[in-house]
GROMACS .gro file of C-alpha atoms in nm:
model
  497
    1MET     CA    1  11.715  13.054   6.782
    2PRO     CA    2  11.654  12.739   6.596
    3GLN     CA    3  11.625  12.766   6.240
    4ARG     CA    4  11.333  12.561   6.039
    5ASN     CA    5  11.591  12.323   5.876
    6ASP     CA    6  11.819  12.262   6.158
    7ALA     CA    7  11.708  11.899   6.224
    8ALA     CA    8  11.946  11.862   6.541
    9ILE     CA    9  11.788  12.134   6.732
   10TRP     CA   10  11.444  12.046   6.641
   11SER     CA   11  11.515  11.686   6.746
   12GLY     CA   12  11.665  11.821   7.081
   13LEU     CA   13  11.339  12.017   7.164
   14PHE     CA   14  11.126  11.714   7.106
   15ARG     CA   15  11.231  11.442   7.310
   16ILE     CA   16  10.974  11.141   7.278
   17SER     CA   17  10.975  10.819   7.465
   18ALA     CA   18  10.760  10.515   7.413
   19GLU     CA   19  10.822  10.427   7.782
   20SER     CA   20  10.659  10.748   7.899
   21GLY     CA   21  10.327  10.721   8.077
   22GLN     CA   22  10.189  10.996   7.839
   23THR     CA   23  10.051  10.950   7.486
   24LEU     CA   24  10.286  11.058   7.198
   25GLN     CA   25  10.052  11.338   7.130
   26ALA     CA   26  10.064  11.465   7.482
   27GLN     CA   27  10.433  11.443   7.494
   28ILE     CA   28  10.476  11.642   7.145
   29ARG     CA   29  10.223  11.917   7.323
   30GLN     CA   30  10.420  11.925   7.632
   31ALA     CA   31  10.765  11.965   7.441
   32ILE     CA   32  10.596  12.267   7.224
   33VAL     CA   33  10.464  12.448   7.538
   34ALA     CA   34  10.807  12.409   7.722
   35ALA     CA   35  10.987  12.543   7.442
   36ILE     CA   36  10.748  12.827   7.380
   37LEU     CA   37  10.750  12.932   7.760
   38ASP     CA   38  11.120  12.889   7.766
   39ARG     CA   39  11.151  13.136   7.464
   40GLN     CA   40  11.323  12.881   7.251
   41ILE     CA   41  11.111  12.931   6.937
   42ALA     CA   42  11.069  13.286   6.815
   43ALA     CA   43  10.733  13.432   6.681
   44SER     CA   44  10.870  13.470   6.324
   45MET     CA   45  11.000  13.127   6.291
   46PRO     CA   46  10.766  12.855   6.165
   47LEU     CA   47  10.765  12.516   6.327
   48PRO     CA   48  10.846  12.207   6.099
   49SER     CA   49  10.561  12.079   5.899
   50CYS     CA   50  10.344  11.806   6.035
   51ARG     CA   51  10.494  11.559   5.774
   52ILE     CA   52  10.867  11.650   5.857
   53LEU     CA   53  10.821  11.649   6.226
   54ALA     CA   54  10.642  11.324   6.232
   55GLU     CA   55  10.926  11.176   6.026
   56LYS     CA   56  11.181  11.317   6.284
   57LEU     CA   57  11.009  11.187   6.577
   58GLY     CA   58  10.921  10.857   6.420
   59VAL     CA   59  10.536  10.886   6.476
   60ALA     CA   60  10.232  10.895   6.272
   61ARG     CA   61  10.174  11.245   6.077
   62GLY     CA   62   9.817  11.237   6.229
   63THR     CA   63   9.967  11.249   6.586
   64VAL     CA   64  10.137  11.556   6.499
   65VAL     CA   65   9.846  11.713   6.341
   66LEU     CA   66   9.611  11.646   6.637
   67ALA     CA   67   9.890  11.797   6.884
   68PHE     CA   68   9.931  12.092   6.665
   69GLN     CA   69   9.529  12.142   6.638
   70GLN     CA   70   9.509  12.136   7.005
   71LEU     CA   71   9.783  12.389   7.066
   72VAL     CA   72   9.599  12.622   6.817
   73ASP     CA   73   9.286  12.580   7.013
   74GLN     CA   74   9.461  12.642   7.339
   75GLY     CA   75   9.611  12.963   7.180
   76PHE     CA   76   9.975  12.853   7.200
   77LEU     CA   77  10.004  12.832   6.829
   78VAL     CA   78   9.847  12.996   6.522
   79ALA     CA   79   9.797  12.851   6.200
   80ARG     CA   80   9.887  13.083   5.884
   81GLU     CA   81   9.766  12.969   5.557
   82ARG     CA   82  10.037  12.837   5.323
   83ARG     CA   83  10.310  12.934   5.566
   84GLY     CA   84  10.272  12.687   5.849
   85HIS     CA   85  10.231  12.701   6.236
   86PHE     CA   86  10.382  12.974   6.442
   87VAL     CA   87  10.396  13.064   6.820
   88ASN     CA   88  10.107  13.297   6.882
   89PRO     CA   89  10.255  13.643   6.968
   90GLU     CA   90  10.027  13.695   7.265
   91VAL     CA   91  10.194  13.421   7.438
   92LEU     CA   92  10.539  13.566   7.384
   93ALA     CA   93  10.404  13.902   7.526
   94THR     CA   94  10.374  13.766   7.876
   95PRO     CA   95  10.691  13.775   8.104
   96ALA     CA   96  10.933  13.481   8.043
   97ARG     CA   97  11.029  13.251   8.297
   98PRO     CA   98  11.284  13.410   8.538
   99ALA     CA   99  11.623  13.277   8.498
  100GLN     CA  100  11.815  13.160   8.802
  101LYS     CA  101  12.080  13.435   8.882
  102ALA     CA  102  12.429  13.325   8.941
  103ASN     CA  103  12.455  13.548   9.256
  104ASP     CA  104  12.109  13.458   9.393
  105ASN     CA  105  12.124  13.472   9.764
  106SER     CA  106  11.801  13.293   9.849
  107ASN     CA  107  12.017  12.994   9.987
  108ASP     CA  108  12.158  13.221  10.268
  109ILE     CA  109  11.802  13.215  10.421
  110ASP     CA  110  11.828  12.999  10.737
  111TRP     CA  111  11.464  12.839  10.709
  112LYS     CA  112  11.536  12.599  11.000
  113ALA     CA  113  11.555  12.900  11.229
  114ARG     CA  114  11.242  13.044  11.106
  115ARG     CA  115  11.026  12.738  11.115
  116LYS     CA  116  10.773  12.681  11.395
  117ILE     CA  117  10.740  12.298  11.363
  118ALA     CA  118  11.016  12.065  11.319
  119ALA     CA  119  10.883  11.833  11.040
  120SER     CA  120  11.191  11.752  10.863
  121GLU     CA  121  11.324  11.621  11.193
  122MET     CA  122  11.058  11.361  11.244
  123PRO     CA  123  11.128  11.002  11.161
  124PRO     CA  124  11.138  10.950  10.778
  125PRO     CA  125  10.888  10.733  10.588
  126ALA     CA  126  10.978  10.394  10.466
  127LYS     CA  127  11.108  10.484  10.129
  128HIS     CA  128  11.084  10.217   9.842
  129GLY     CA  129  11.102  10.446   9.542
  130ASN     CA  130  11.200  10.127   9.298
  131TRP     CA  131  10.973   9.886   9.471
  132ILE     CA  132  10.795   9.799   9.141
  133LYS     CA  133  11.107   9.713   8.951
  134SER     CA  134  11.223   9.471   9.226
  135SER     CA  135  11.196   9.107   9.175
  136TYR     CA  136  11.068   9.038   9.546
  137PRO     CA  137  10.870   9.354   9.667
  138PHE     CA  138  10.757   9.266  10.029
  139VAL     CA  139  10.656   9.625  10.059
  140TYR     CA  140  10.358   9.757  10.275
  141GLY     CA  141  10.083   9.979  10.158
  142GLN     CA  142  10.137   9.952   9.778
  143PHE     CA  143   9.924   9.779   9.523
  144ASP     CA  144   9.938   9.502   9.273
  145PRO     CA  145   9.880   9.633   8.934
  146ALA     CA  146   9.760   9.278   8.833
  147LEU     CA  147   9.482   9.311   9.081
  148PHE     CA  148   9.396   9.657   9.010
  149PRO     CA  149   9.056   9.709   8.833
  150THR     CA  150   9.177   9.940   8.542
  151ALA     CA  151   8.871   9.874   8.323
  152GLU     CA  152   8.610   9.949   8.610
  153TRP     CA  153   8.815  10.255   8.732
  154ARG     CA  154   8.837  10.398   8.379
  155GLU     CA  155   8.460  10.335   8.347
  156CYS     CA  156   8.393  10.543   8.653
  157ASN     CA  157   8.627  10.817   8.538
  158ARG     CA  158   8.456  10.843   8.195
  159MET     CA  159   8.103  10.849   8.368
  160ALA     CA  160   8.231  11.143   8.603
  161LEU     CA  161   8.351  11.329   8.290
  162ALA     CA  162   7.991  11.334   8.133
  163VAL     CA  163   7.874  11.664   8.081
  164LEU     CA  164   7.585  11.653   8.341
  165GLU     CA  165   7.838  11.503   8.599
  166ILE     CA  166   8.093  11.789   8.522
  167ARG     CA  167   7.820  12.023   8.612
  168ASN     CA  168   7.763  11.869   8.956
  169TRP     CA  169   8.131  11.856   9.061
  170ALA     CA  170   8.318  12.124   8.872
  171ALA     CA  171   8.171  12.399   9.112
  172ASP     CA  172   8.351  12.522   9.427
  173MET     CA  173   8.184  12.308   9.689
  174VAL     CA  174   8.355  12.513   9.956
  175ASP     CA  175   8.320  12.296  10.282
  176ARG     CA  176   8.084  12.023  10.137
  177ASP     CA  177   8.161  11.674  10.000
  178ASP     CA  178   8.005  11.487   9.703
  179PRO     CA  179   7.661  11.384   9.841
  180LEU     CA  180   7.684  11.051   9.659
  181LEU     CA  181   8.022  10.966   9.799
  182ILE     CA  182   7.886  11.027  10.159
  183GLU     CA  183   7.593  10.807  10.089
  184GLN     CA  184   7.814  10.522   9.944
  185ILE     CA  185   8.046  10.546  10.248
  186GLN     CA  186   7.729  10.557  10.457
  187ALA     CA  187   7.552  10.246  10.295
  188ARG     CA  188   7.859  10.029  10.151
  189LEU     CA  189   8.157  10.079  10.356
  190LEU     CA  190   8.050  10.169  10.726
  191PRO     CA  191   7.823   9.882  10.766
  192ARG     CA  192   8.090   9.620  10.686
  193ARG     CA  193   8.244   9.729  11.008
  194GLY     CA  194   7.917   9.757  11.205
  195ILE     CA  195   7.902  10.140  11.207
  196PHE     CA  196   7.591  10.319  11.126
  197ALA     CA  197   7.612  10.697  11.079
  198ASN     CA  198   7.405  10.982  10.961
  199PRO     CA  199   7.553  11.195  10.665
  200ASP     CA  200   7.634  11.495  10.898
  201GLU     CA  201   7.855  11.246  11.101
  202ILE     CA  202   8.089  11.180  10.810
  203ILE     CA  203   8.356  11.397  10.637
  204VAL     CA  204   8.597  11.306  10.343
  205THR     CA  205   8.974  11.365  10.361
  206LEU     CA  206   9.294  11.318  10.167
  207GLY     CA  207   9.375  10.989  10.318
  208ALA     CA  208   9.405  10.875  10.672
  209GLN     CA  209   9.713  11.087  10.741
  210ASN     CA  210   9.515  11.400  10.644
  211ALA     CA  211   9.226  11.282  10.884
  212LEU     CA  212   9.493  11.253  11.155
  213TYR     CA  213   9.664  11.587  11.084
  214MET     CA  214   9.322  11.758  11.091
  215LEU     CA  215   9.219  11.597  11.406
  216ALA     CA  216   9.547  11.685  11.578
  217THR     CA  217   9.537  12.058  11.458
  218LEU     CA  218   9.186  12.075  11.577
  219LEU     CA  219   9.200  11.893  11.915
  220MET     CA  220   9.561  11.900  12.018
  221SER     CA  221   9.822  12.146  12.147
  222LYS     CA  222  10.128  12.169  12.365
  223GLY     CA  223  10.090  11.960  12.662
  224THR     CA  224   9.822  11.751  12.534
  225LYS     CA  225   9.885  11.370  12.615
  226VAL     CA  226   9.812  11.084  12.375
  227ALA     CA  227   9.853  10.733  12.456
  228MET     CA  228   9.972  10.518  12.187
  229GLU     CA  229  10.063  10.164  12.078
  230ASP     CA  230  10.428  10.078  12.113
  231PRO     CA  231  10.535   9.953  11.869
  232GLY     CA  232  10.271  10.175  11.684
  233TYR     CA  233  10.213  10.365  11.362
  234PRO     CA  234  10.530  10.606  11.358
  235ASP     CA  235  10.345  10.869  11.129
  236ALA     CA  236  10.067  10.917  11.360
  237ARG     CA  237  10.329  10.965  11.657
  238SER     CA  238  10.490  11.240  11.448
  239ILE     CA  239  10.154  11.413  11.352
  240PHE     CA  240  10.057  11.430  11.721
  241ARG     CA  241  10.397  11.566  11.827
  242LEU     CA  242  10.408  11.818  11.545
  243ALA     CA  243  10.077  11.956  11.722
  244GLY     CA  244  10.266  11.974  12.034
  245ALA     CA  245  10.123  11.667  12.214
  246ASP     CA  246  10.336  11.423  12.413
  247ALA     CA  247  10.296  11.083  12.289
  248LEU     CA  248  10.286  10.810  12.568
  249PRO     CA  249  10.430  10.469  12.451
  250THR     CA  250  10.185  10.191  12.583
  251PRO     CA  251  10.289   9.833  12.544
  252VAL     CA  252  10.125   9.593  12.319
  253ASP     CA  253  10.099   9.215  12.372
  254GLY     CA  254   9.914   8.931  12.189
  255GLU     CA  255   9.582   9.076  12.261
  256GLY     CA  256   9.648   9.438  12.135
  257ILE     CA  257   9.731   9.746  12.330
  258VAL     CA  258   9.753   9.668  12.716
  259THR     CA  259   9.474   9.872  12.849
  260SER     CA  260   9.583   9.846  13.201
  261SER     CA  261   9.913  10.044  13.095
  262ILE     CA  262   9.723  10.334  12.946
  263ALA     CA  263   9.809  10.645  13.146
  264SER     CA  264   9.500  10.756  13.342
  265ASP     CA  265   9.574  11.128  13.272
  266ALA     CA  266   9.606  11.086  12.880
  267ASP     CA  267   9.355  11.310  12.681
  268PHE     CA  268   9.355  11.083  12.370
  269VAL     CA  269   9.423  10.727  12.304
  270PHE     CA  270   9.527  10.624  11.952
  271VAL     CA  271   9.476  10.248  11.859
  272THR     CA  272   9.447  10.033  11.548
  273PRO     CA  273   9.214   9.763  11.696
  274SER     CA  274   9.124   9.562  11.380
  275HIS     CA  275   9.492   9.479  11.301
  276HIS     CA  276   9.744   9.628  11.537
  277CYS     CA  277  10.007   9.824  11.344
  278PRO     CA  278  10.263   9.655  11.288
  279THR     CA  279  10.223   9.318  11.442
  280MET     CA  280   9.867   9.274  11.312
  281VAL     CA  281   9.715   9.125  11.613
  282PRO     CA  282   9.347   9.224  11.674
  283LEU     CA  283   9.236   9.383  11.992
  284SER     CA  284   9.061   9.114  12.226
  285ASN     CA  285   8.700   9.183  12.306
  286GLU     CA  286   8.789   9.190  12.674
  287ARG     CA  287   9.038   9.465  12.591
  288ARG     CA  288   8.788   9.648  12.383
  289GLN     CA  289   8.528   9.656  12.666
  290ASP     CA  290   8.799   9.777  12.905
  291LEU     CA  291   8.939  10.044  12.690
  292LEU     CA  292   8.586  10.200  12.641
  293ALA     CA  293   8.532  10.168  13.017
  294ARG     CA  294   8.850  10.353  13.109
  295ALA     CA  295   8.795  10.607  12.841
  296ALA     CA  296   8.477  10.702  12.996
  297ARG     CA  297   8.597  10.694  13.347
  298ASN     CA  298   8.902  10.898  13.261
  299ASN     CA  299   8.721  11.145  13.004
  300GLN     CA  300   8.941  11.029  12.730
  301ILE     CA  301   8.877  11.053  12.349
  302ILE     CA  302   8.980  10.740  12.138
  303ILE     CA  303   9.107  10.784  11.781
  304GLU     CA  304   9.045  10.441  11.589
  305ASP     CA  305   9.248  10.399  11.289
  306GLY     CA  306   9.085  10.123  11.053
  307TYR     CA  307   9.343  10.128  10.803
  308ASP     CA  308   9.282   9.802  10.644
  309SER     CA  309   8.951   9.697  10.796
  310GLN     CA  310   8.778   9.668  10.460
  311LEU     CA  311   8.935   9.349  10.363
  312LEU     CA  312   8.755   9.038  10.455
  313ASP     CA  313   8.891   8.840  10.732
  314GLU     CA  314   8.847   8.478  10.842
  315ALA     CA  315   8.752   8.621  11.179
  316PRO     CA  316   8.603   8.949  11.131
  317GLN     CA  317   8.579   9.201  11.414
  318GLN     CA  318   8.347   9.502  11.449
  319ALA     CA  319   8.503   9.840  11.470
  320LEU     CA  320   8.541   9.959  11.813
  321LYS     CA  321   8.324  10.270  11.693
  322SER     CA  322   8.048  10.015  11.640
  323ILE     CA  323   8.009   9.936  12.015
  324ASP     CA  324   8.083  10.298  12.142
  325ARG     CA  325   7.778  10.435  12.311
  326SER     CA  326   7.927  10.747  12.450
  327GLY     CA  327   8.043  10.910  12.143
  328ARG     CA  328   8.409  10.917  12.244
  329VAL     CA  329   8.529  10.707  11.959
  330ILE     CA  330   8.649  10.884  11.625
  331TYR     CA  331   8.703  10.658  11.347
  332VAL     CA  332   8.939  10.712  11.076
  333GLY     CA  333   8.903  10.516  10.752
  334SER     CA  334   9.093  10.485  10.416
  335MET     CA  335   9.058  10.344  10.082
  336SER     CA  336   9.422  10.312  10.041
  337LYS     CA  337   9.445   9.934  10.103
  338THR     CA  338   9.166   9.843   9.869
  339LEU     CA  339   9.139  10.077   9.585
  340ALA     CA  340   9.478  10.238   9.552
  341PRO     CA  341   9.703  10.441   9.788
  342GLY     CA  342   9.779  10.700   9.522
  343LEU     CA  343   9.413  10.789   9.534
  344ARG     CA  344   9.457  10.953   9.867
  345LEU     CA  345   9.089  10.916   9.977
  346GLY     CA  346   8.986  10.867  10.337
  347TYR     CA  347   8.706  10.978  10.577
  348ILE     CA  348   8.637  11.052  10.948
  349VAL     CA  349   8.320  10.921  11.121
  350ALA     CA  350   8.256  11.114  11.452
  351SER     CA  351   7.975  11.303  11.634
  352ALA     CA  352   7.803  11.580  11.422
  353GLY     CA  353   7.936  11.850  11.626
  354LEU     CA  354   8.301  11.751  11.578
  355ILE     CA  355   8.239  11.700  11.202
  356ALA     CA  356   8.109  12.036  11.174
  357GLU     CA  357   8.430  12.170  11.325
  358LEU     CA  358   8.651  11.968  11.117
  359ARG     CA  359   8.462  12.111  10.806
  360ALA     CA  360   8.527  12.445  10.935
  361LEU     CA  361   8.896  12.378  10.964
  362ARG     CA  362   8.937  12.190  10.629
  363ARG     CA  363   8.783  12.479  10.442
  364PHE     CA  364   9.080  12.678  10.539
  365MET     CA  365   9.342  12.396  10.465
  366LEU     CA  366   9.190  12.273  10.125
  367ARG     CA  367   8.832  12.357  10.088
  368HIS     CA  368   8.750  11.990  10.001
  369PRO     CA  369   8.908  11.707   9.828
  370PRO     CA  370   8.888  11.720   9.451
  371ALA     CA  371   8.532  11.664   9.365
  372ASN     CA  372   8.589  11.478   9.035
  373ASN     CA  373   8.784  11.210   9.236
  374GLN     CA  374   8.512  11.204   9.494
  375ARG     CA  375   8.232  11.155   9.216
  376ALA     CA  376   8.455  10.880   9.036
  377VAL     CA  377   8.503  10.694   9.373
  378ALA     CA  378   8.125  10.736   9.453
  379LEU     CA  379   8.035  10.582   9.129
  380PHE     CA  380   8.285  10.293   9.176
  381LEU     CA  381   8.109  10.214   9.505
  382SER     CA  382   7.755  10.252   9.367
  383LEU     CA  383   7.828  10.017   9.075
  384GLY     CA  384   7.949   9.746   9.307
  385HIS     CA  385   8.312   9.746   9.169
  386HIS     CA  386   8.451   9.798   9.522
  387GLU     CA  387   8.253   9.509   9.671
  388ALA     CA  388   8.410   9.279   9.400
  389LEU     CA  389   8.737   9.421   9.435
  390VAL     CA  390   8.745   9.352   9.806
  391ARG     CA  391   8.638   9.000   9.752
  392ARG     CA  392   8.922   8.963   9.501
  393LEU     CA  393   9.178   9.119   9.704
  394SER     CA  394   9.070   8.940  10.024
  395SER     CA  395   9.107   8.582   9.852
  396ALA     CA  396   9.449   8.684   9.690
  397PHE     CA  397   9.578   8.837  10.020
  398ASP     CA  398   9.473   8.522  10.219
  399GLU     CA  399   9.649   8.287   9.977
  400ARG     CA  400   9.976   8.496   9.983
  401ARG     CA  401   9.976   8.519  10.356
  402LYS     CA  402   9.961   8.148  10.399
  403ARG     CA  403  10.229   8.098  10.135
  404LEU     CA  404  10.448   8.356  10.312
  405VAL     CA  405  10.404   8.168  10.657
  406GLN     CA  406  10.503   7.837  10.483
  407ALA     CA  407  10.806   7.987  10.320
  408ILE     CA  408  10.919   8.153  10.637
  409SER     CA  409  10.863   7.813  10.839
  410ALA     CA  410  11.074   7.635  10.568
  411PHE     CA  411  11.372   7.876  10.503
  412LEU     CA  412  11.365   8.115  10.818
  413PRO     CA  413  11.258   7.881  11.084
  414ASP     CA  414  11.448   8.090  11.357
  415TRP     CA  415  11.222   8.396  11.262
  416ARG     CA  416  10.908   8.399  11.477
  417ALA     CA  417  10.609   8.531  11.278
  418THR     CA  418  10.294   8.680  11.454
  419ASP     CA  419  10.013   8.441  11.400
  420SER     CA  420   9.717   8.649  11.303
  421ALA     CA  421   9.435   8.617  11.054
  422GLY     CA  422   9.372   8.885  10.785
  423GLY     CA  423   9.566   9.202  10.693
  424THR     CA  424   9.828   9.280  10.436
  425SER     CA  425  10.140   9.208  10.618
  426LEU     CA  426  10.341   8.987  10.844
  427TRP     CA  427  10.548   9.085  11.161
  428LEU     CA  428  10.851   8.898  11.219
  429GLU     CA  429  11.111   8.893  11.487
  430GLY     CA  430  11.447   8.750  11.427
  431PRO     CA  431  11.686   8.562  11.655
  432ARG     CA  432  11.898   8.768  11.906
  433GLY     CA  433  12.192   8.965  11.735
  434THR     CA  434  11.987   9.023  11.431
  435ASP     CA  435  12.004   9.361  11.263
  436ALA     CA  436  11.706   9.421  11.034
  437ARG     CA  437  11.853   9.732  10.859
  438ASP     CA  438  12.157   9.548  10.780
  439LEU     CA  439  11.943   9.255  10.635
  440ALA     CA  440  11.746   9.506  10.441
  441ALA     CA  441  12.046   9.621  10.260
  442GLN     CA  442  12.179   9.265  10.198
  443ALA     CA  443  11.842   9.171  10.066
  444ALA     CA  444  11.812   9.459   9.836
  445ALA     CA  445  12.115   9.374   9.663
  446ARG     CA  446  11.931   9.053   9.575
  447SER     CA  447  11.624   9.240   9.458
  448VAL     CA  448  11.421   9.170   9.775
  449ILE     CA  449  11.272   9.479   9.957
  450ILE     CA  450  11.171   9.438  10.319
  451GLU     CA  451  11.111   9.696  10.594
  452PRO     CA  452  11.298   9.698  10.896
  453GLY     CA  453  11.087   9.724  11.225
  454ASP     CA  454  11.289   9.954  11.435
  455ARG     CA  455  11.091  10.270  11.315
  456PHE     CA  456  10.773  10.159  11.474
  457PHE     CA  457  10.928  10.153  11.841
  458ASP     CA  458  10.907  10.483  12.046
  459ARG     CA  459  11.228  10.458  12.265
  460ALA     CA  460  11.590  10.524  12.245
  461ASP     CA  461  11.697  10.154  12.234
  462LYS     CA  462  11.500  10.062  11.939
  463PRO     CA  463  11.497   9.671  11.900
  464ALA     CA  464  11.673   9.586  11.573
  465ARG     CA  465  11.546   9.233  11.515
  466PHE     CA  466  11.201   9.304  11.373
  467MET     CA  467  11.099   9.331  11.032
  468ARG     CA  468  10.762   9.384  10.853
  469LEU     CA  469  10.682   9.185  10.506
  470GLY     CA  470  10.398   9.330  10.293
  471ILE     CA  471  10.181   9.104  10.063
  472SER     CA  472   9.980   9.348   9.878
  473SER     CA  473  10.208   9.394   9.595
  474ILE     CA  474  10.405   9.059   9.538
  475ALA     CA  475  10.276   8.795   9.313
  476LEU     CA  476  10.196   8.451   9.477
  477GLN     CA  477  10.462   8.270   9.279
  478HIS     CA  478  10.726   8.521   9.372
  479ILE     CA  479  10.694   8.473   9.747
  480GLU     CA  480  10.878   8.149   9.805
  481PRO     CA  481  11.154   8.235   9.587
  482GLY     CA  482  11.191   8.582   9.752
  483ILE     CA  483  11.210   8.426  10.104
  484ARG     CA  484  11.477   8.193   9.971
  485GLU     CA  485  11.677   8.497   9.855
  486LEU     CA  486  11.602   8.660  10.212
  487ALA     CA  487  11.722   8.349  10.383
  488THR     CA  488  12.032   8.355  10.166
  489ALA     CA  489  12.088   8.734  10.255
  490ALA     CA  490  12.041   8.638  10.631
  491GLY     CA  491  12.331   8.394  10.582
  492ARG     CA  492  12.128   8.059  10.577
  493ARG     CA  493  12.151   7.822  10.318
  494PRO     CA  494  11.789   7.758  10.202
  495ALA     CA  495  11.698   7.390  10.225
  496ALA     CA  496  11.655   7.179   9.889
  497ALA     CA  497  11.304   7.203   9.735
   0.00000   0.00000   0.00000
């Protein structure tokens, strides 16, 4: 056990970093709790005094005092007059963390043989773990810290933590959602897409993927047929296949999904009509009407993913759900592309009967999304912060998209970009012989992150010459230099400025 005056050991227990996202006080508390639970501090041994520990760690004495006091309040430490702080013996009376035995045979279990679904064998996600450290992050689906409404989001979280608010959300809501959030989705988000729904036609989810997984679990099984855009959203394809469904690749052209190619025996049609994933082309009005007519004729259900439809476009389109008169369209929405992808909050809009079934299913899965997050988002919407954020993001993204198109035209003239207004990415087709995966590796060495496009195709001979460039997380002034670097990685010499 460490002794009180053994400075080296105490310094080893308390590793504090100014670069951590946690406050110094929180880091000290975490270090002490970990040491206690790991039995590294005996009950008979006093901790260093607040003054000595503050000197060792290079922090203010008051920081250590507050950390010790909170641990006393939580029961981890006890303060003994004129003797100092000690570990609470009651904490040490609980069983210690089990040590990993050298002869542990848990790795002998063949978990793959026991599994019922092959989730680990589905196509992996696009991983850009270090995107925020790269100089030119053309990544999709991430946020720009410079545009994030930090002050407004903190305000809403502080409001949600008021005593009266805590009483509203801290109780188990079982299968219900925050009524204020449902009201705000109904009044603030859906009308932007032309959708008018009753409260019992809306359910909150942990993002769009959770929404799709719930729908697949409830409605699909082995033999179910789902017509899907090809190229299309790969995770949706995997989710449906995990439920046992057959994904039927359906071609896409400049007007969106080719409706005449949708299999008549498909049970479902999954579409991204506002901005097709990944080409960003909108589904034409003629195709929209044809899709609805075919669905009614063939008794099909349409799952509409409006993944970035909250942004303001130069030529906005109403959601497919808004012109559905038969109740066949299920609308999946998300706040990931406007507020933050890490928030994991989305929603489903459908007939009341389906929403009731989804609530029953969700109760067994997770009961309901965290109610404190729901209330914070509801307040964010009700105070008009989201409206202001959408305007700011839409303006910034429009400027970035135009700058990106200009840069590609100047430095990658042999790459063809899909010309589509709105959205948060650009889809590019390179010249024959291009290998986008190889280009991505070469670009990464120059601190440029791009996304190869082969993962979006559902075929054995996946085209290798496509890539997607996101604009949501890269600053305007970095776009042109980033494309210059990308052109160099592609083997072209950028033209003189």
